[in-house]
């Protein structure tokens, strides 16, 4: 991606702090595990703690901040939400949390994961926005 295209992409996908969802989802139509998400970060300098039994990851975003990723059942128990999951054939679902002020660092992690193993991240909002995918 050229510098201009990357800058356009970054501007288009910037989320104002006031609009930042408190939680996020990672969704994939593949059968994955938390280990696959961990392995997608193996070529980075991010510190990753992994708890296999719990299917939970803690990804260091800085000295005092982290992004927590927990594998959950790919059903949310709400008609519209489950219809959204069905329409995208979601077979792997994680709940993701981080501090809103860490969005730029978290977004870089999200884009890296999507670039390695596919899927997408979306806000835990009524319309599942904003969306973060691998850069084009």
PDB file of C-alpha atoms in Angstrom:
ATOM      1  CA  UNK A   1       0.000   0.000   0.000  1.00  0.00           C
ATOM      2  CA  UNK A   2       1.407   3.375  -1.012  1.00  0.00           C
ATOM      3  CA  UNK A   3       1.823   6.169   1.513  1.00  0.00           C
ATOM      4  CA  UNK A   4      -1.114   8.180   0.138  1.00  0.00           C
ATOM      5  CA  UNK A   5      -3.426   5.139   0.065  1.00  0.00           C
ATOM      6  CA  UNK A   6      -2.418   4.239   3.618  1.00  0.00           C
ATOM      7  CA  UNK A   7      -3.088   7.794   4.847  1.00  0.00           C
ATOM      8  CA  UNK A   8      -6.524   7.764   3.157  1.00  0.00           C
ATOM      9  CA  UNK A   9      -7.267   4.385   4.746  1.00  0.00           C
ATOM     10  CA  UNK A  10      -6.205   5.648   8.185  1.00  0.00           C
ATOM     11  CA  UNK A  11      -8.379   8.772   7.926  1.00  0.00           C
ATOM     12  CA  UNK A  12     -11.382   6.754   6.750  1.00  0.00           C
ATOM     13  CA  UNK A  13     -11.106   4.287   9.638  1.00  0.00           C
ATOM     14  CA  UNK A  14     -10.397   6.752  12.447  1.00  0.00           C
ATOM     15  CA  UNK A  15     -12.935   6.569  15.274  1.00  0.00           C
ATOM     16  CA  UNK A  16     -13.497   9.618  17.511  1.00  0.00           C
ATOM     17  CA  UNK A  17     -12.911   8.769  21.189  1.00  0.00           C
ATOM     18  CA  UNK A  18     -16.462   9.850  22.069  1.00  0.00           C
ATOM     19  CA  UNK A  19     -17.814   7.223  19.629  1.00  0.00           C
ATOM     20  CA  UNK A  20     -15.514   4.437  20.782  1.00  0.00           C
ATOM     21  CA  UNK A  21     -17.389   1.269  21.754  1.00  0.00           C
ATOM     22  CA  UNK A  22     -16.551  -0.117  25.177  1.00  0.00           C
ATOM     23  CA  UNK A  23     -16.217  -3.614  23.759  1.00  0.00           C
ATOM     24  CA  UNK A  24     -15.414  -5.216  20.421  1.00  0.00           C
ATOM     25  CA  UNK A  25     -15.889  -8.545  18.679  1.00  0.00           C
ATOM     26  CA  UNK A  26     -13.460 -10.499  16.544  1.00  0.00           C
ATOM     27  CA  UNK A  27     -15.375 -12.607  14.018  1.00  0.00           C
ATOM     28  CA  UNK A  28     -14.241 -15.222  11.551  1.00  0.00           C
ATOM     29  CA  UNK A  29     -15.948 -17.738   9.298  1.00  0.00           C
ATOM     30  CA  UNK A  30     -13.075 -20.157  10.052  1.00  0.00           C
ATOM     31  CA  UNK A  31     -12.807 -22.697  12.866  1.00  0.00           C
ATOM     32  CA  UNK A  32     -10.083 -21.062  14.991  1.00  0.00           C
ATOM     33  CA  UNK A  33      -8.815 -21.073  18.560  1.00  0.00           C
ATOM     34  CA  UNK A  34      -7.218 -18.474  20.795  1.00  0.00           C
ATOM     35  CA  UNK A  35      -3.903 -20.144  19.895  1.00  0.00           C
ATOM     36  CA  UNK A  36      -4.439 -19.169  16.235  1.00  0.00           C
ATOM     37  CA  UNK A  37      -4.892 -15.539  17.280  1.00  0.00           C
ATOM     38  CA  UNK A  38      -1.743 -15.774  19.423  1.00  0.00           C
ATOM     39  CA  UNK A  39       0.197 -17.330  16.539  1.00  0.00           C
ATOM     40  CA  UNK A  40      -0.945 -14.518  14.213  1.00  0.00           C
ATOM     41  CA  UNK A  41       1.107 -12.178  16.430  1.00  0.00           C
ATOM     42  CA  UNK A  42       4.231 -14.376  16.541  1.00  0.00           C
ATOM     43  CA  UNK A  43       6.050 -12.152  14.039  1.00  0.00           C
ATOM     44  CA  UNK A  44       5.492  -8.997  16.120  1.00  0.00           C
ATOM     45  CA  UNK A  45       6.971  -7.472  19.257  1.00  0.00           C
ATOM     46  CA  UNK A  46       3.644  -7.498  21.117  1.00  0.00           C
ATOM     47  CA  UNK A  47       3.833  -9.271  24.441  1.00  0.00           C
ATOM     48  CA  UNK A  48       1.140 -11.942  24.526  1.00  0.00           C
ATOM     49  CA  UNK A  49      -0.049 -13.917  27.541  1.00  0.00           C
ATOM     50  CA  UNK A  50      -2.125 -16.997  26.643  1.00  0.00           C
ATOM     51  CA  UNK A  51      -4.356 -19.094  28.867  1.00  0.00           C
ATOM     52  CA  UNK A  52      -5.269 -22.205  26.886  1.00  0.00           C
ATOM     53  CA  UNK A  53      -7.858 -23.604  29.311  1.00  0.00           C
ATOM     54  CA  UNK A  54      -9.796 -20.328  29.376  1.00  0.00           C
ATOM     55  CA  UNK A  55      -9.179 -19.528  25.670  1.00  0.00           C
ATOM     56  CA  UNK A  56      -8.076 -16.014  26.685  1.00  0.00           C
ATOM     57  CA  UNK A  57      -5.270 -13.755  25.457  1.00  0.00           C
ATOM     58  CA  UNK A  58      -3.826 -10.603  26.940  1.00  0.00           C
ATOM     59  CA  UNK A  59      -1.922  -8.552  24.363  1.00  0.00           C
ATOM     60  CA  UNK A  60       0.337  -5.796  25.690  1.00  0.00           C
ATOM     61  CA  UNK A  61      -0.328  -2.442  24.010  1.00  0.00           C
ATOM     62  CA  UNK A  62       2.122  -0.482  26.123  1.00  0.00           C
ATOM     63  CA  UNK A  63       3.670  -0.432  29.562  1.00  0.00           C
ATOM     64  CA  UNK A  64       0.343  -0.164  31.365  1.00  0.00           C
ATOM     65  CA  UNK A  65      -2.254  -1.127  28.822  1.00  0.00           C
ATOM     66  CA  UNK A  66      -3.479  -4.281  27.197  1.00  0.00           C
ATOM     67  CA  UNK A  67      -6.062  -5.722  24.868  1.00  0.00           C
ATOM     68  CA  UNK A  68      -7.979  -8.695  26.279  1.00  0.00           C
ATOM     69  CA  UNK A  69      -9.362 -11.303  23.882  1.00  0.00           C
ATOM     70  CA  UNK A  70     -11.760 -13.995  25.122  1.00  0.00           C
ATOM     71  CA  UNK A  71     -13.196 -16.723  22.912  1.00  0.00           C
ATOM     72  CA  UNK A  72     -16.972 -16.929  23.328  1.00  0.00           C
ATOM     73  CA  UNK A  73     -19.777 -19.026  21.863  1.00  0.00           C
ATOM     74  CA  UNK A  74     -20.616 -17.826  18.328  1.00  0.00           C
ATOM     75  CA  UNK A  75     -24.217 -17.146  19.383  1.00  0.00           C
ATOM     76  CA  UNK A  76     -25.155 -13.934  21.156  1.00  0.00           C
ATOM     77  CA  UNK A  77     -28.703 -14.866  22.141  1.00  0.00           C
ATOM     78  CA  UNK A  78     -30.347 -11.890  20.437  1.00  0.00           C
ATOM     79  CA  UNK A  79     -32.339 -12.390  17.249  1.00  0.00           C
ATOM     80  CA  UNK A  80     -30.799  -9.550  15.211  1.00  0.00           C
ATOM     81  CA  UNK A  81     -27.283 -10.170  16.492  1.00  0.00           C
ATOM     82  CA  UNK A  82     -27.454 -13.887  15.699  1.00  0.00           C
ATOM     83  CA  UNK A  83     -28.867 -13.066  12.246  1.00  0.00           C
ATOM     84  CA  UNK A  84     -25.803 -10.847  11.696  1.00  0.00           C
ATOM     85  CA  UNK A  85     -23.520 -13.732  12.719  1.00  0.00           C
ATOM     86  CA  UNK A  86     -25.403 -16.138  10.447  1.00  0.00           C
ATOM     87  CA  UNK A  87     -25.231 -13.760   7.475  1.00  0.00           C
ATOM     88  CA  UNK A  88     -21.431 -13.699   7.799  1.00  0.00           C
ATOM     89  CA  UNK A  89     -21.174 -17.422   8.584  1.00  0.00           C
ATOM     90  CA  UNK A  90     -19.346 -16.664  11.854  1.00  0.00           C
ATOM     91  CA  UNK A  91     -17.883 -19.833  13.348  1.00  0.00           C
ATOM     92  CA  UNK A  92     -15.340 -18.205  15.664  1.00  0.00           C
ATOM     93  CA  UNK A  93     -16.169 -15.293  17.953  1.00  0.00           C
ATOM     94  CA  UNK A  94     -14.161 -13.407  20.565  1.00  0.00           C
ATOM     95  CA  UNK A  95     -15.028 -10.571  22.878  1.00  0.00           C
ATOM     96  CA  UNK A  96     -12.296  -7.922  22.930  1.00  0.00           C
ATOM     97  CA  UNK A  97     -11.705  -5.087  25.385  1.00  0.00           C
ATOM     98  CA  UNK A  98      -9.159  -2.288  25.690  1.00  0.00           C
ATOM     99  CA  UNK A  99      -9.093   1.272  26.978  1.00  0.00           C
ATOM    100  CA  UNK A 100     -10.552   3.767  24.452  1.00  0.00           C
ATOM    101  CA  UNK A 101      -7.392   5.886  24.592  1.00  0.00           C
ATOM    102  CA  UNK A 102      -5.476   2.826  23.315  1.00  0.00           C
ATOM    103  CA  UNK A 103      -7.573   2.561  20.138  1.00  0.00           C
ATOM    104  CA  UNK A 104      -4.766   3.420  17.690  1.00  0.00           C
ATOM    105  CA  UNK A 105      -2.468   0.746  19.149  1.00  0.00           C
ATOM    106  CA  UNK A 106      -5.318  -1.759  19.399  1.00  0.00           C
ATOM    107  CA  UNK A 107      -6.336  -1.043  15.806  1.00  0.00           C
ATOM    108  CA  UNK A 108      -2.807  -1.878  14.640  1.00  0.00           C
ATOM    109  CA  UNK A 109      -3.068  -5.229  16.458  1.00  0.00           C
ATOM    110  CA  UNK A 110      -6.518  -5.879  14.981  1.00  0.00           C
ATOM    111  CA  UNK A 111      -5.335  -5.109  11.452  1.00  0.00           C
ATOM    112  CA  UNK A 112      -2.325  -7.381  11.904  1.00  0.00           C
ATOM    113  CA  UNK A 113      -4.475 -10.287  13.092  1.00  0.00           C
ATOM    114  CA  UNK A 114      -6.908  -9.848  10.206  1.00  0.00           C
ATOM    115  CA  UNK A 115      -4.023  -9.674   7.748  1.00  0.00           C
ATOM    116  CA  UNK A 116      -2.653 -12.987   9.036  1.00  0.00           C
ATOM    117  CA  UNK A 117      -5.749 -15.125   9.659  1.00  0.00           C
ATOM    118  CA  UNK A 118      -8.650 -13.182   8.153  1.00  0.00           C
ATOM    119  CA  UNK A 119     -11.857 -12.218   9.860  1.00  0.00           C
ATOM    120  CA  UNK A 120     -12.719  -8.753  11.112  1.00  0.00           C
ATOM    121  CA  UNK A 121     -13.216  -6.766  14.290  1.00  0.00           C
ATOM    122  CA  UNK A 122     -16.343  -4.745  14.948  1.00  0.00           C
ATOM    123  CA  UNK A 123     -17.709  -2.673  17.755  1.00  0.00           C
ATOM    124  CA  UNK A 124     -20.108  -4.146  20.284  1.00  0.00           C
ATOM    125  CA  UNK A 125     -22.801  -1.771  19.109  1.00  0.00           C
ATOM    126  CA  UNK A 126     -26.315  -2.182  17.776  1.00  0.00           C
ATOM    127  CA  UNK A 127     -25.062  -2.056  14.173  1.00  0.00           C
ATOM    128  CA  UNK A 128     -21.657  -3.733  14.771  1.00  0.00           C
ATOM    129  CA  UNK A 129     -19.676  -0.623  13.839  1.00  0.00           C
ATOM    130  CA  UNK A 130     -17.016   0.542  13.530  1.00  0.00           C
ATOM    131  CA  UNK A 131     -15.337  -2.270  11.579  1.00  0.00           C
ATOM    132  CA  UNK A 132     -11.596  -2.961  11.463  1.00  0.00           C
ATOM    133  CA  UNK A 133     -10.185  -5.272   8.792  1.00  0.00           C
ATOM    134  CA  UNK A 134      -6.797  -5.916   7.232  1.00  0.00           C
ATOM    135  CA  UNK A 135      -5.536  -2.873   5.312  1.00  0.00           C
ATOM    136  CA  UNK A 136      -5.964  -3.174   1.566  1.00  0.00           C
TER     137      UNK A 136
END
